[in-house]
XYZ file of C-alpha atoms in Angstrom:
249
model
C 47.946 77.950 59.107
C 50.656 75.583 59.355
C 52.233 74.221 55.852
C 50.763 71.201 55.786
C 47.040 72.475 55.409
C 47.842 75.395 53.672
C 49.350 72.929 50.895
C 46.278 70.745 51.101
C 44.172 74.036 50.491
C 45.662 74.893 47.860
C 46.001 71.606 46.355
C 42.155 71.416 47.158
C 41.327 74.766 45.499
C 43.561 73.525 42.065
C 41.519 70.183 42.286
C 38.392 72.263 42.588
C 39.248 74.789 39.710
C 40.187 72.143 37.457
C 36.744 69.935 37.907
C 35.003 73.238 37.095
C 36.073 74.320 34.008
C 37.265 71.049 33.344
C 34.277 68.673 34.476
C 34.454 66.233 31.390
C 38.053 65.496 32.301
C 36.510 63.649 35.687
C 34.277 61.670 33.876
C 35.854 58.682 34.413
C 36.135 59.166 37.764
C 31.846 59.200 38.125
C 31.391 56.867 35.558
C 31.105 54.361 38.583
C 27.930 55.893 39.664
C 26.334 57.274 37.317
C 23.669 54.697 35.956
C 23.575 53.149 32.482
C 24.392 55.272 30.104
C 23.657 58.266 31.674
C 25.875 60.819 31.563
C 28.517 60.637 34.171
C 29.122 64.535 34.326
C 25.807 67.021 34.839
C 25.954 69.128 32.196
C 22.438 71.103 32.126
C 24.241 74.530 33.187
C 27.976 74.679 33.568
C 28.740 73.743 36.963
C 30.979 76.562 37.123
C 28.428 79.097 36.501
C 26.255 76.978 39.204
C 29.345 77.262 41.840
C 29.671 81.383 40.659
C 26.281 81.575 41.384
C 26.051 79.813 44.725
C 29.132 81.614 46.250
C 27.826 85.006 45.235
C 24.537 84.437 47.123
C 26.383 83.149 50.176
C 28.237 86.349 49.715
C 25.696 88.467 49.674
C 23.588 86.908 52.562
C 26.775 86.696 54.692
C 27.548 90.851 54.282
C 23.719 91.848 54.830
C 23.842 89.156 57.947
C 26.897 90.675 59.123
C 25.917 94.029 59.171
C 22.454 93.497 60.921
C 24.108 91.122 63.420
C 27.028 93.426 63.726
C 24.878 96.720 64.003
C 22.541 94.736 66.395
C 25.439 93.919 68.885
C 27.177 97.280 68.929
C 23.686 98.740 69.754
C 23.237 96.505 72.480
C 26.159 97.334 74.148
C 25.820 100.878 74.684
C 24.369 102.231 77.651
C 21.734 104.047 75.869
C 20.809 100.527 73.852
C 20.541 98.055 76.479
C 16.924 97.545 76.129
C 17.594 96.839 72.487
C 19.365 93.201 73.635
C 16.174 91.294 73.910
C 14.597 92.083 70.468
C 17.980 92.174 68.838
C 18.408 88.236 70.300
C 15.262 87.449 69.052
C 15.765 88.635 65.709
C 19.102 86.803 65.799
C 17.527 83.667 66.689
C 14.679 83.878 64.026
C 16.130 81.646 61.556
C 17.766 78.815 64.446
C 13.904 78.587 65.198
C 12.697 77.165 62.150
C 14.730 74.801 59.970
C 15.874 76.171 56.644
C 13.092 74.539 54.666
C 10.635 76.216 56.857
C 12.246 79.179 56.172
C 12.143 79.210 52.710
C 8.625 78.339 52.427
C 7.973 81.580 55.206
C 9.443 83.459 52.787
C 7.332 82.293 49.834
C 4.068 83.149 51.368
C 5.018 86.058 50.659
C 3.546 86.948 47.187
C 5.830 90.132 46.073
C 8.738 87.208 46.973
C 8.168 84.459 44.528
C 10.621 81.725 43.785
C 14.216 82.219 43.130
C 17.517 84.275 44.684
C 15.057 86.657 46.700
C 13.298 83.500 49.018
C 16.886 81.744 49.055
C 19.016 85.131 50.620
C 16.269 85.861 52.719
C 16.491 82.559 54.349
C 20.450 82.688 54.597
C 20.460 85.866 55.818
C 18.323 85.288 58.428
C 20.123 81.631 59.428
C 23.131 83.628 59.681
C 22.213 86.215 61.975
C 22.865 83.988 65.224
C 26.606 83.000 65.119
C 27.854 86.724 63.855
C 25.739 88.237 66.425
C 26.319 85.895 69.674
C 30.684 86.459 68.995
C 30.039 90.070 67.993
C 28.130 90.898 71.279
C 30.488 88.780 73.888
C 33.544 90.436 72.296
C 32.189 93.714 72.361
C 30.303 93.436 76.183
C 33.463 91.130 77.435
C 36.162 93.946 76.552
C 38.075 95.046 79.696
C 36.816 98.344 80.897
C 40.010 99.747 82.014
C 40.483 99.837 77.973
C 37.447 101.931 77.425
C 38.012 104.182 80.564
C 41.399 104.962 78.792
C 40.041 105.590 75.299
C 37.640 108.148 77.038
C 40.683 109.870 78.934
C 42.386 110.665 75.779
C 39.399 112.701 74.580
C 37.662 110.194 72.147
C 34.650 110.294 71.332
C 31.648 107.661 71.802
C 32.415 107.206 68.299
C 35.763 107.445 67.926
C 36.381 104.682 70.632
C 33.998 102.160 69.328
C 35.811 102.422 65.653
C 39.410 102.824 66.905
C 39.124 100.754 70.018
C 36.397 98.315 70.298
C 35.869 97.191 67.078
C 39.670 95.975 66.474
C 39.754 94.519 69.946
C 36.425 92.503 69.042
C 37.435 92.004 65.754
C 38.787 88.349 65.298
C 36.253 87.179 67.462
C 33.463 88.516 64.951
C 35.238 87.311 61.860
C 35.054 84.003 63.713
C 31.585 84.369 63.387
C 31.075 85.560 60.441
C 32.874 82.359 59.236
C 30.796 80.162 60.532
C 27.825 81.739 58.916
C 29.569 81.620 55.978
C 30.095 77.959 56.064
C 26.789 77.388 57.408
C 25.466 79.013 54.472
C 27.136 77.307 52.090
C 25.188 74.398 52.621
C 22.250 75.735 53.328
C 22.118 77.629 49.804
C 21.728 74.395 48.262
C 18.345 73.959 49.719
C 17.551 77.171 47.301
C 17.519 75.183 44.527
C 14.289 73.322 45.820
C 12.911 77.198 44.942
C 14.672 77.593 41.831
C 17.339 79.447 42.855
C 20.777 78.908 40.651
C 22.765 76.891 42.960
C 24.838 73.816 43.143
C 22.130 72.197 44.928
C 20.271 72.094 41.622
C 22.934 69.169 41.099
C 22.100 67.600 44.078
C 18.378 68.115 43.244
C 19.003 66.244 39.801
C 20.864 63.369 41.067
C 18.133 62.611 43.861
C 15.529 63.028 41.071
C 16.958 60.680 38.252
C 18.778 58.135 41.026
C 22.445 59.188 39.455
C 24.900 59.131 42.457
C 26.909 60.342 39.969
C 25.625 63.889 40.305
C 24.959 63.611 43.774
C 28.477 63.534 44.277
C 29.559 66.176 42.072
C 27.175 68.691 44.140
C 28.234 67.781 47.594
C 31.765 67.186 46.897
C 31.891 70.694 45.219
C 29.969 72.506 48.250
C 32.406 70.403 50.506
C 35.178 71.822 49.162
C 34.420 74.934 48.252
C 32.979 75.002 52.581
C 36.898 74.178 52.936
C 38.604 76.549 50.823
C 36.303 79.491 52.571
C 37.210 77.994 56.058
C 40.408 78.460 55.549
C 40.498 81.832 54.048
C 38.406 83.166 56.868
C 41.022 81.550 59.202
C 43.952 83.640 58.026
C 41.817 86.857 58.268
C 41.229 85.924 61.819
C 44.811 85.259 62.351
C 45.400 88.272 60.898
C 43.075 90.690 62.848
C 44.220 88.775 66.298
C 47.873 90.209 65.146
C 46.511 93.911 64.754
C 44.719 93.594 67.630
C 47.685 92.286 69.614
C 46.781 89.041 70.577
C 48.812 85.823 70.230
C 48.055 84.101 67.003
């Protein structure tokens, strides 16, 4: 990351820390669009307990999706797994297939499901299968052979080469992925709140309801940068694991 964004992150993550535990100090600043004399700030649950909330279910959904979608690709990839590509694709693709409302309403016909976090991960896991598993299988299946052939003529095992070898090799490539799912999901989680989940789309939700832009604002501009802030972060992992793996940064 070059110094100019990395200073406009973390100018971007103060900003964002203040308006959270600070909101009422930005009132002024939403007084503008908030109408009458509605409050300008949304104050109905703390919006940093509503941020908390939404980056710990993004969280969540992001680790169980990478693990399927990272299990699913290293299975594929094996000679014994190859027929294991086409269901693991379609499994992958599940969630492109229907739009995240969709989603969330497949997984309330389900009546051990309900409302709330459950319906909400469910849907984010499975909307961020595709991207994790698409860079996790071409930089597994696109690794030079001559690499493996070498692991296997120092005596590793199967194992051994996939964790020691493969996996670092393939390694910034899935953490690309993985951060695209994450910012992917980071949006999407606000649709949760349409199913009760604690998000910050439950701001968004009460600005459309009650016609206060106000609110509106304070939702999508904190999912924004928030979307940012996790962007970046993900970017200096990736720069990181290209270093270890021995590829130019």
């Amino acid at each position: 990351m070059s110094r100019i964004p990395r200073v406009l992150t973390i100018l971007l993550l103060a900003g964002l820390g203040g308006f959270l535990t600070k909101p009422e100090a930005f009132a002024a600043l939403f007084r503008p669009f908030a109408p009458g004399d509605t409050p300008p700030i949304y104050a109905q649950t703390p919006l940093l307990t509503l941020a908390v909330n939404h980056l710990l279910l993004v969280a969540a959904a992001t680790l169980a999706a990478s693990l399927l979608a990272v299990g699913f690709a290293v299975v594929a990839t094996r000679p014994a797994g190859r027929d294991v590509l086409p269901f693991a694709r379609a499994v992958a693709n599940l969630g492109q297939t229907f739009p995240p409302v969709a989603v969330l309403a497949l997984a309330l016909a389900v009546p051990v499901v309900g409302f709330g976090t459950v319906p909400t991960l469910i849907a984010l896991v499975l909307y961020g299968l595709l991207p994790i598993f698409e860079t996790a299988l071409t930089s597994l299946s696109g690794l030079d052979p001559a690499l493996r052939e070498a692991a296997r003529g120092l005596g590793l095992t199967g194992r051994q080469r996939l964790v020691q070898v493969e996996l670092p090799l393939a390694l910034p490539m899935i953490v690309s992925g993985i951060r695209v799912s994450a910012v992917i999901g980071l949006a999407t989680a606000t649709l949760g709140s349409t199913v009760a989940a604690s998000t910050l789309g439950e701001v968004i939700v009460s600005g459309l309801l009650t016609g206060n832009t106000a609110y509106v604002l304070q939702g999508g501009l904190t999912v924004a940068a928030l979307a940012i802030v996790v962007d970046a972060g993900f970017r200096v992992l990736q720069r990181k694991a290209a270093r270890r793996a021995g590829f130019p940064s």
